[in-house]
XYZ file of N, CA and C in Angstrom:
759
model
N 98.051 81.570 91.496
C 98.144 82.538 92.585
C 99.524 83.186 92.580
N 99.565 84.490 92.739
C 100.832 85.213 92.793
C 101.478 85.008 94.159
N 102.648 84.352 94.220
C 103.263 84.048 95.524
C 103.801 85.271 96.242
N 103.755 86.423 95.592
C 104.213 87.654 96.221
C 103.052 88.536 96.702
N 101.822 88.071 96.545
C 100.669 88.811 97.038
C 100.390 88.426 98.486
N 99.878 89.401 99.252
C 99.603 89.199 100.672
C 98.154 89.529 101.010
N 97.263 89.407 100.039
C 95.856 89.721 100.260
C 95.284 88.876 101.400
N 94.535 89.542 102.282
C 93.915 88.849 103.395
C 94.826 88.626 104.585
N 96.079 89.071 104.511
C 97.031 88.900 105.599
C 97.085 90.151 106.482
N 97.462 89.923 107.724
C 97.639 91.015 108.676
C 99.091 91.007 109.140
N 99.773 92.142 108.976
C 101.183 92.255 109.339
C 101.365 93.250 110.473
N 102.118 92.849 111.476
C 102.500 93.757 112.557
C 103.930 94.220 112.272
N 104.114 95.525 112.157
C 105.423 96.083 111.842
C 105.822 97.055 112.947
N 106.940 96.780 113.614
C 107.410 97.671 114.675
C 108.366 98.717 114.096
N 108.406 99.856 114.764
C 109.296 100.919 114.312
C 108.974 101.399 112.915
N 107.680 101.572 112.621
C 107.271 101.861 111.238
C 106.853 103.303 111.021
N 107.134 104.168 111.952
C 106.727 105.568 111.796
C 107.553 106.283 110.731
N 108.793 105.837 110.540
C 109.670 106.467 109.550
C 110.730 105.455 109.107
N 111.523 105.871 108.139
C 112.679 105.096 107.724
C 112.357 103.727 107.157
N 113.189 102.760 107.502
C 113.070 101.401 106.965
C 111.724 100.790 107.326
N 111.290 100.950 108.559
C 110.024 100.359 108.981
C 108.843 100.919 108.215
N 108.860 102.205 107.956
C 107.794 102.834 107.170
C 107.776 102.251 105.756
N 108.938 102.144 105.142
C 109.013 101.582 103.794
C 108.535 100.134 103.774
N 108.863 99.372 104.801
C 108.422 97.984 104.876
C 106.904 97.893 105.015
N 106.341 98.695 105.905
C 104.889 98.671 106.102
C 104.165 99.038 104.814
N 104.651 100.057 104.134
C 104.012 100.482 102.885
C 104.145 99.409 101.809
N 105.279 98.732 101.744
C 105.466 97.664 100.756
C 104.529 96.494 101.023
N 104.382 96.124 102.280
C 103.469 95.028 102.633
C 102.034 95.398 102.299
N 101.674 96.657 102.549
C 100.318 97.112 102.216
C 100.101 97.099 100.707
N 101.097 97.530 99.966
C 100.974 97.527 98.510
C 100.803 96.111 97.971
N 101.371 95.137 98.683
C 101.216 93.735 98.290
C 99.893 93.144 98.758
N 99.112 93.908 99.554
C 97.780 93.465 99.925
C 97.506 93.269 101.390
N 98.519 93.446 102.249
C 98.337 93.192 103.681
C 97.763 94.405 104.403
N 96.956 94.154 105.423
C 96.580 95.184 106.385
C 97.708 95.284 107.414
N 97.828 96.441 108.062
C 99.000 96.725 108.891
C 98.610 97.100 110.318
N 99.264 96.454 111.275
C 99.308 96.934 112.653
C 100.639 97.654 112.784
N 100.607 98.966 112.920
C 101.835 99.743 112.970
C 102.113 100.226 114.375
N 103.295 99.915 114.899
C 103.600 100.293 116.280
C 104.972 100.960 116.335
N 105.011 102.123 116.980
C 106.248 102.861 117.209
C 106.101 103.613 118.524
N 107.222 103.982 119.106
C 107.172 104.717 120.369
C 106.440 106.041 120.209
N 106.612 106.692 119.068
C 105.985 108.000 118.859
C 104.889 107.992 117.816
N 104.238 106.860 117.626
C 103.201 106.759 116.598
C 102.038 107.725 116.883
N 101.646 108.476 115.868
C 100.518 109.391 116.002
C 99.207 108.615 116.125
N 98.217 109.243 116.741
C 96.938 108.575 116.973
C 96.254 108.168 115.682
N 96.504 108.944 114.595
C 95.883 108.612 113.314
C 96.811 107.803 112.399
N 97.987 107.432 112.913
C 98.940 106.666 112.117
C 99.922 107.513 111.338
N 99.748 108.828 111.382
C 100.704 109.705 110.729
C 100.850 109.441 109.235
N 102.047 109.712 108.719
C 102.306 109.594 107.283
C 102.197 108.156 106.802
N 102.676 107.213 107.612
C 102.610 105.809 107.183
C 101.167 105.327 107.144
N 100.370 105.711 108.144
C 98.965 105.321 108.136
C 98.221 105.904 106.952
N 98.532 107.159 106.630
C 97.898 107.811 105.479
C 98.210 107.067 104.189
N 99.483 106.693 104.018
C 99.875 106.014 102.792
C 99.265 104.621 102.696
N 99.241 103.897 103.806
C 98.649 102.549 103.793
C 97.175 102.628 103.409
N 96.472 103.599 103.943
C 95.045 103.742 103.617
C 94.854 104.160 102.160
N 95.770 104.985 101.643
C 95.696 105.347 100.228
C 95.839 104.122 99.332
N 96.547 103.126 99.821
C 96.727 101.883 99.076
C 95.536 100.945 99.222
N 94.536 101.380 99.990
C 93.321 100.597 100.147
C 93.365 99.559 101.247
N 94.339 99.672 102.131
C 94.472 98.709 103.217
C 94.162 99.375 104.559
N 93.861 98.565 105.556
C 93.598 99.069 106.904
C 94.918 99.306 107.637
N 94.931 100.354 108.460
C 96.102 100.637 109.298
C 95.638 100.844 110.719
N 96.193 100.069 111.643
C 95.833 100.135 113.060
C 97.050 100.638 113.833
N 97.025 101.889 114.311
C 98.200 102.451 114.991
C 98.268 102.080 116.476
N 99.485 101.835 116.938
C 99.753 101.555 118.347
C 101.033 102.275 118.756
N 101.142 102.565 120.041
C 102.393 103.078 120.595
C 102.939 102.057 121.586
N 104.261 101.994 121.664
C 104.903 101.123 122.653
C 106.338 101.598 122.845
N 106.758 101.676 124.093
C 108.150 101.972 124.425
C 108.890 100.642 124.497
N 109.664 100.328 123.471
C 110.331 99.035 123.404
C 111.495 98.908 124.384
N 111.830 100.006 125.032
C 112.859 99.956 126.061
C 112.321 99.569 127.426
N 110.999 99.397 127.535
C 110.368 99.022 128.797
C 109.724 97.646 128.637
N 110.303 96.639 129.252
C 109.844 95.272 129.025
C 108.379 95.078 129.411
N 107.968 95.713 130.486
C 106.575 95.595 130.887
C 105.632 96.165 129.847
N 106.026 97.273 129.216
C 105.198 97.882 128.171
C 105.111 96.974 126.948
N 106.198 96.300 126.633
C 106.191 95.374 125.491
C 105.224 94.224 125.759
N 105.247 93.693 126.968
C 104.331 92.602 127.317
C 102.880 93.073 127.261
N 102.630 94.290 127.751
C 101.274 94.837 127.684
C 100.819 94.994 126.244
N 101.719 95.464 125.395
C 101.365 95.635 123.986
C 101.060 94.289 123.337
N 101.872 93.290 123.592
C 101.622 91.962 123.015
C 100.232 91.460 123.389
N 99.901 91.587 124.665
C 98.597 91.111 125.132
C 97.466 91.872 124.452
N 97.614 93.192 124.341
C 96.563 94.000 123.713
C 96.431 93.669 122.224
N 97.563 93.583 121.534
C 97.523 93.321 120.091
C 96.862 91.978 119.804
N 97.200 90.960 120.576
C 96.631 89.633 120.339
C 95.155 89.582 120.744
N 94.780 90.351 121.754
C 93.366 90.392 122.143
C 92.523 91.049 121.064
N 93.066 92.104 120.451
C 92.313 92.844 119.435
C 92.455 92.236 118.036
N 93.545 91.492 117.817
C 93.809 90.875 116.499
C 94.393 89.485 116.727
N 93.539 88.503 117.011
C 94.042 87.171 117.384
C 94.884 86.501 116.308
N 94.656 86.835 115.040
C 95.421 86.211 113.954
C 96.327 87.259 113.320
N 97.578 87.222 113.697
C 98.605 88.057 113.077
C 99.440 87.127 112.210
N 99.422 87.359 110.900
C 100.064 86.446 109.957
C 101.551 86.710 109.782
N 101.933 87.978 109.924
C 103.303 88.403 109.641
C 103.767 89.315 110.775
N 104.939 89.037 111.314
C 105.539 89.895 112.333
C 106.869 90.411 111.798
N 107.000 91.736 111.722
C 108.253 92.353 111.297
C 108.848 93.081 112.496
N 109.916 92.513 113.055
C 110.611 93.103 114.198
C 111.663 94.077 113.679
N 111.248 95.320 113.488
C 112.142 96.305 112.895
C 112.619 97.369 113.877
N 111.871 97.673 114.916
C 112.230 98.770 115.819
C 113.632 98.563 116.386
N 114.383 99.652 116.432
C 115.738 99.543 116.961
C 116.287 100.903 117.339
N 117.438 100.878 118.011
C 118.106 102.110 118.395
C 119.602 101.893 118.334
N 120.350 102.983 118.342
C 121.807 102.904 118.306
C 122.370 103.984 119.211
N 123.436 103.645 119.943
C 124.125 104.601 120.804
C 125.616 104.524 120.484
N 126.194 105.685 120.192
C 127.585 105.727 119.754
C 128.492 106.256 120.859
N 129.520 105.470 121.191
C 130.575 105.893 122.106
C 131.669 104.827 122.047
N 132.940 105.221 122.140
C 134.007 104.218 122.143
C 133.792 103.197 123.248
N 134.233 101.980 123.017
C 133.971 100.886 123.951
C 134.452 101.208 125.364
N 135.614 101.825 125.489
C 136.164 102.117 126.811
C 135.365 103.182 127.550
N 134.523 103.897 126.806
C 133.710 104.959 127.409
C 132.213 104.684 127.263
N 131.874 103.483 126.852
C 130.475 103.136 126.573
C 129.755 102.878 127.895
N 128.826 103.737 128.299
C 128.198 103.579 129.617
C 127.208 102.420 129.670
N 126.984 101.924 130.869
C 126.020 100.846 131.069
C 124.650 101.220 130.509
N 124.258 102.474 130.683
C 122.922 102.890 130.237
C 122.772 102.729 128.726
N 123.826 103.034 127.959
C 123.779 102.834 126.513
C 123.594 101.360 126.187
N 124.436 100.532 126.816
C 124.378 99.086 126.568
C 122.997 98.530 126.895
N 122.490 98.882 128.073
C 121.206 98.333 128.520
C 120.063 98.745 127.604
N 120.031 100.013 127.210
C 118.940 100.484 126.358
C 118.960 99.793 124.990
N 120.143 99.696 124.397
C 120.252 99.078 123.079
C 119.871 97.607 123.131
N 120.331 96.905 124.138
C 120.001 95.482 124.254
C 118.508 95.268 124.484
N 117.903 96.131 125.264
C 116.470 95.991 125.557
C 115.632 96.227 124.301
N 115.947 97.304 123.579
C 115.158 97.656 122.398
C 115.448 96.707 121.235
N 116.713 96.420 120.992
C 117.109 95.703 119.781
C 117.030 94.191 119.895
N 117.107 93.655 121.101
C 117.156 92.201 121.235
C 116.072 91.637 122.153
N 115.911 92.209 123.343
C 114.903 91.678 124.263
C 113.484 91.876 123.728
N 113.178 93.083 123.265
C 111.823 93.349 122.764
C 111.465 92.457 121.574
N 112.339 92.308 120.567
C 112.002 91.398 119.465
C 111.809 89.957 119.913
N 112.580 89.529 120.907
C 112.371 88.171 121.407
C 111.000 88.025 122.054
N 110.622 88.992 122.897
C 109.315 88.923 123.556
C 108.181 88.925 122.531
N 108.277 89.801 121.550
C 107.245 89.854 120.508
C 107.178 88.536 119.746
N 108.329 88.005 119.399
C 108.362 86.750 118.644
C 107.836 85.591 119.475
N 108.176 85.579 120.740
C 107.693 84.500 121.605
C 106.176 84.523 121.727
N 105.605 85.694 122.002
C 104.174 85.765 122.259
C 103.352 85.632 120.972
N 103.767 86.315 119.921
C 103.024 86.221 118.663
C 103.375 84.930 117.934
N 104.629 84.512 118.079
C 105.054 83.270 117.440
C 104.359 82.040 117.972
N 104.077 82.010 119.271
C 103.424 80.809 119.816
C 102.023 80.631 119.226
N 101.352 81.763 118.932
C 100.040 81.678 118.283
C 100.190 81.194 116.845
N 101.253 81.636 116.157
C 101.520 81.157 114.805
C 101.785 79.650 114.807
N 102.589 79.211 115.747
C 102.906 77.783 115.850
C 101.635 76.975 116.091
N 100.757 77.478 116.943
C 99.504 76.769 117.228
C 98.634 76.649 115.981
N 98.673 77.677 115.111
C 97.897 77.646 113.864
C 98.600 76.861 112.761
N 99.910 76.699 112.912
C 100.678 75.984 111.902
C 101.075 76.832 110.715
N 101.123 78.167 110.896
C 101.553 79.038 109.800
C 101.900 80.429 110.340
N 102.829 81.069 109.654
C 103.206 82.430 110.028
C 104.572 82.789 109.476
N 104.848 84.076 109.454
C 106.125 84.597 108.964
C 106.659 85.609 109.975
N 107.885 85.425 110.399
C 108.552 86.370 111.294
C 109.807 86.866 110.602
N 109.969 88.185 110.568
C 111.094 88.813 109.884
C 111.759 89.794 110.849
N 113.051 89.639 111.049
C 113.823 90.561 111.879
C 114.612 91.520 110.994
N 114.806 92.745 111.470
C 115.774 93.635 110.843
C 117.099 93.454 111.558
N 118.041 92.816 110.869
C 119.388 92.642 111.391
C 120.240 93.824 110.911
N 121.479 93.579 110.507
C 122.371 94.672 110.134
C 123.639 94.100 109.519
N 124.397 94.948 108.814
C 125.745 94.541 108.435
C 126.559 94.183 109.679
N 126.215 94.821 110.807
C 126.944 94.538 112.040
C 126.463 93.255 112.719
N 125.589 92.505 112.052
C 125.366 91.108 112.441
C 126.545 90.263 111.979
N 127.324 90.796 111.021
C 128.475 90.092 110.463
C 129.802 90.752 110.821
N 129.777 92.063 111.036
C 130.986 92.835 111.288
C 130.868 93.575 112.610
N 131.984 94.063 113.134
C 131.970 94.649 114.466
C 131.640 96.114 114.547
N 131.858 96.855 113.461
C 131.602 98.284 113.512
C 132.619 99.015 114.369
N 132.410 100.321 114.522
C 133.300 101.182 115.309
C 132.452 102.066 116.207
N 132.768 102.074 117.481
C 132.098 102.935 118.466
C 130.641 102.558 118.719
N 130.229 101.355 118.327
C 128.850 100.912 118.576
C 128.850 99.473 119.109
N 129.556 99.206 120.213
C 129.663 97.825 120.689
C 128.322 97.210 121.076
N 127.449 97.988 121.691
C 126.141 97.459 122.068
C 125.292 97.144 120.852
N 125.315 98.034 119.876
C 124.542 97.820 118.652
C 125.040 96.579 117.923
N 126.344 96.452 117.765
C 126.900 95.290 117.072
C 126.542 93.997 117.794
N 126.657 94.001 119.106
C 126.317 92.804 119.876
C 124.840 92.469 119.741
N 123.991 93.497 119.783
C 122.547 93.239 119.694
C 122.168 92.711 118.319
N 122.776 93.239 117.267
C 122.419 92.797 115.920
C 123.027 91.431 115.603
N 124.169 91.114 116.196
C 124.650 89.743 116.111
C 123.667 88.796 116.775
N 123.128 89.221 117.905
C 122.132 88.414 118.608
C 120.851 88.250 117.814
N 120.433 89.300 117.111
C 119.223 89.219 116.287
C 119.372 88.141 115.216
N 120.520 88.119 114.545
C 120.745 87.109 113.507
C 120.694 85.698 114.090
N 121.303 85.509 115.249
C 121.295 84.187 115.878
C 119.912 83.820 116.404
N 119.160 84.817 116.876
C 117.809 84.563 117.345
C 116.925 84.082 116.200
N 117.064 84.709 115.036
C 116.284 84.269 113.875
C 116.579 82.807 113.548
N 117.838 82.426 113.612
C 118.218 81.043 113.318
C 117.697 80.089 114.402
N 117.799 80.516 115.657
C 117.340 79.666 116.757
C 115.839 79.402 116.673
N 115.061 80.448 116.409
C 113.613 80.270 116.291
C 113.263 79.431 115.070
N 114.010 79.642 113.986
C 113.777 78.839 112.786
C 113.994 77.359 113.069
N 115.031 77.047 113.811
C 115.314 75.638 114.115
C 114.151 74.962 114.838
N 113.444 75.731 115.666
C 112.324 75.165 116.421
C 111.003 75.207 115.649
N 110.836 76.217 114.793
C 109.497 76.477 114.250
C 109.332 76.209 112.757
N 110.420 76.066 112.001
C 110.276 75.862 110.548
C 109.456 74.621 110.240
N 109.644 73.577 111.006
C 108.896 72.345 110.790
C 107.456 72.414 111.262
N 107.091 73.548 111.846
C 105.725 73.721 112.351
C 104.991 74.827 111.591
N 105.526 75.165 110.408
C 104.831 76.082 109.517
C 105.148 77.551 109.688
N 106.136 77.872 110.522
C 106.476 79.273 110.778
C 107.886 79.539 110.261
N 107.973 80.404 109.256
C 109.270 80.776 108.699
C 109.832 81.961 109.472
N 111.085 81.857 109.872
C 111.744 82.932 110.603
C 113.031 83.301 109.869
N 113.130 84.555 109.468
C 114.282 85.039 108.719
C 114.640 86.451 109.167
N 115.745 86.946 108.653
C 116.166 88.319 108.949
C 116.645 88.988 107.673
N 116.513 90.295 107.648
C 117.060 91.126 106.584
C 118.186 91.961 107.187
N 119.327 91.994 106.517
C 120.463 92.787 106.991
C 120.665 93.981 106.064
N 120.098 95.130 106.407
C 120.295 96.308 105.557
C 121.745 96.764 105.577
N 122.179 97.318 104.461
C 123.491 97.934 104.414
C 123.421 99.361 104.917
N 124.223 100.218 104.348
C 124.243 101.615 104.763
C 123.088 102.347 104.080
N 122.015 102.520 104.848
C 120.778 103.117 104.353
C 120.677 104.553 104.880
N 120.245 105.455 104.039
C 120.122 106.865 104.428
C 118.890 107.051 105.316
N 119.076 106.868 106.624
C 118.018 107.051 107.615
C 118.574 107.865 108.784
N 117.733 108.099 109.781
C 118.184 108.835 110.964
C 119.357 108.143 111.651
N 119.366 106.808 111.655
C 120.417 106.066 112.346
C 121.797 106.271 111.735
N 121.849 106.633 110.460
C 123.147 106.812 109.799
C 123.472 108.283 109.538
N 122.691 109.173 110.105
C 122.916 110.607 109.864
C 124.319 111.029 110.276
N 124.792 110.538 111.422
C 126.117 110.928 111.900
C 127.212 110.492 110.926
N 127.050 109.342 110.318
C 128.038 108.862 109.354
C 128.001 109.685 108.076
N 126.801 109.991 107.602
C 126.681 110.753 106.358
C 127.157 112.190 106.511
N 127.070 112.705 107.735
C 127.511 114.077 107.983
C 129.024 114.176 108.189
N 129.679 113.038 108.383
C 131.139 112.980 108.504
C 131.700 112.764 107.098
N 132.265 113.804 106.506
C 132.673 113.742 105.101
C 133.655 112.608 104.833
N 134.643 112.424 105.707
C 135.645 111.375 105.490
C 135.026 109.990 105.616
N 134.217 109.800 106.644
C 133.610 108.474 106.856
C 132.618 108.153 105.741
N 131.836 109.130 105.321
C 130.882 108.905 104.238
C 131.612 108.524 102.954
N 132.724 109.206 102.671
C 133.496 108.888 101.474
C 134.050 107.464 101.544
N 134.564 107.072 102.711
C 135.108 105.723 102.876
C 134.031 104.660 102.660
N 132.848 104.927 103.170
C 131.745 103.975 103.017
C 131.355 103.843 101.547
N 131.191 104.972 100.887
C 130.783 104.944 99.482
C 131.824 104.258 98.600
N 133.085 104.424 98.924
C 134.140 103.791 98.132
C 134.081 102.273 98.210
N 133.518 101.748 99.313
C 133.472 100.289 99.468
C 132.197 99.671 98.895
N 131.143 100.454 98.734
C 129.864 99.900 98.268
C 129.919 99.726 96.748
N 129.864 98.488 96.246
C 129.914 98.303 94.794
C 128.807 99.044 94.048
N 127.642 99.180 94.660
C 126.539 99.885 94.001
C 126.812 101.382 93.871
N 127.763 101.898 94.647
C 128.185 103.280 94.492
C 127.269 104.315 95.095
N 126.376 103.928 95.970
C 125.465 104.900 96.597
C 125.003 104.388 97.948
N 124.528 105.310 98.777
C 123.836 104.930 99.999
C 122.509 104.278 99.623
N 122.080 103.315 100.405
C 120.786 102.704 100.167
C 119.657 103.627 100.566
N 118.484 103.343 100.010
C 117.259 104.049 100.383
C 116.355 103.073 101.134
N 115.525 103.599 102.006
C 114.615 102.735 102.762
C 113.792 101.860 101.826
N 113.408 102.400 100.684
C 112.586 101.656 99.725
C 113.316 100.453 99.138
N 114.636 100.423 99.261
C 115.390 99.275 98.760
C 115.092 97.996 99.538
N 114.484 98.131 100.724
C 114.132 96.960 101.527
C 112.778 96.372 101.153
N 112.014 97.049 100.306
C 110.637 96.648 100.012
C 110.554 95.238 99.437
N 111.351 94.957 98.438
C 111.270 93.651 97.792
C 111.605 92.512 98.732
N 112.627 92.710 99.563
C 113.041 91.653 100.485
C 111.952 91.331 101.501
N 111.311 92.372 102.057
C 110.308 92.102 103.087
C 109.065 91.453 102.494
N 108.665 91.860 101.287
C 107.510 91.228 100.645
C 107.818 89.765 100.325
N 109.014 89.501 99.830
C 109.426 88.129 99.546
C 109.350 87.258 100.798
N 109.938 87.722 101.893
C 109.988 86.903 103.109
C 108.635 86.809 103.808
N 107.704 87.716 103.492
C 106.375 87.690 104.108
C 105.401 86.802 103.358
N 105.720 86.437 102.123
C 104.750 85.750 101.285
C 105.085 84.301 100.998
N 104.237 83.679 100.193
C 104.384 82.260 99.860
C 105.631 81.984 99.042
N 106.186 83.003 98.396
C 107.391 82.807 97.594
C 108.561 82.301 98.425
N 108.534 82.564 99.732
C 109.639 82.176 100.616
C 109.269 81.011 101.537
N 108.285 80.206 101.158
C 107.829 79.143 102.053
C 108.908 78.115 102.393
N 109.954 77.990 101.566
C 111.038 77.052 101.872
C 112.313 77.790 102.275
N 112.139 79.027 102.717
C 113.268 79.823 103.196
C 113.078 80.047 104.688
N 114.032 79.601 105.500
C 113.933 79.822 106.937
C 115.327 79.774 107.554
N 115.543 80.643 108.521
C 116.845 80.721 109.174
C 117.866 81.502 108.367
N 117.416 82.260 107.382
C 118.330 83.017 106.522
C 118.480 84.450 107.018
N 119.650 85.006 106.767
C 119.895 86.430 106.994
C 120.237 87.017 105.633
N 119.303 87.771 105.059
C 119.406 88.257 103.689
C 119.998 89.664 103.661
N 121.207 89.841 103.143
C 121.772 91.186 103.052
C 121.110 91.980 101.922
N 120.818 93.236 102.200
C 120.381 94.191 101.184
C 121.313 95.377 101.359
N 122.470 95.300 100.699
C 123.593 96.152 101.071
C 124.369 96.735 99.890
N 123.814 96.649 98.692
C 124.527 97.198 97.541
C 125.814 96.473 97.223
N 125.967 95.260 97.766
C 127.159 94.458 97.506
C 128.259 94.568 98.545
N 127.992 95.288 99.631
C 129.033 95.547 100.660
C 129.693 94.258 101.148
N 128.913 93.256 101.524
C 129.484 92.053 102.119
C 130.217 91.180 101.104
N 129.959 91.390 99.832
C 130.654 90.626 98.804
C 131.989 91.231 98.420
N 132.309 92.396 98.983
C 133.525 93.121 98.594
C 134.753 92.459 99.182
């Protein structure tokens, strides 16, 4: 059996309408998984990601959810589990970022980032994870960040939330690894997505970033494909509580 195949598995991927989440959903589908795709602005037909997943011969079930509203997240969890009682893989990818210097960082920025990036993934993991624990199997994958390790500049809420994501993955792993549920995180480096547009458009900052990346380029969303398939499949059955950087060598510099 190929330990990187996901045939017969069902994966729930948040924030998969574009960017990293879209690439992750498509990679999981290519490995054989059917996809529950949820984003705040997900189209009724699944949009581009749904089209691609179906082209790969897999099922795509689109959902919308505002991850900044805790009540909506709870409603989504209940609906998803009612309609799909066995979710084998949970990818907590949805996130947001708000930029402002710490001394000028408003409460609203902090609250929104913490709700979307940390509270929502915890709620999803708790509700879907408890069903995995009851079955004795499952895979949970968080999207962390380089700022799970470093502080960043002008993004105090984002850095704090992504530090929390890394610790949450470890905390859940400590409780659930012995019960058949692997919990890990992926820490993307500087990936060319909407979240990094402001950095790439700043010529000086973009140059500074590129000078530090040993790989010599910005990452692409597709660079996360191998990591998510690995952590979703049997190949990673003895991997839990890890935060895997996919950063072109940034953290090794």
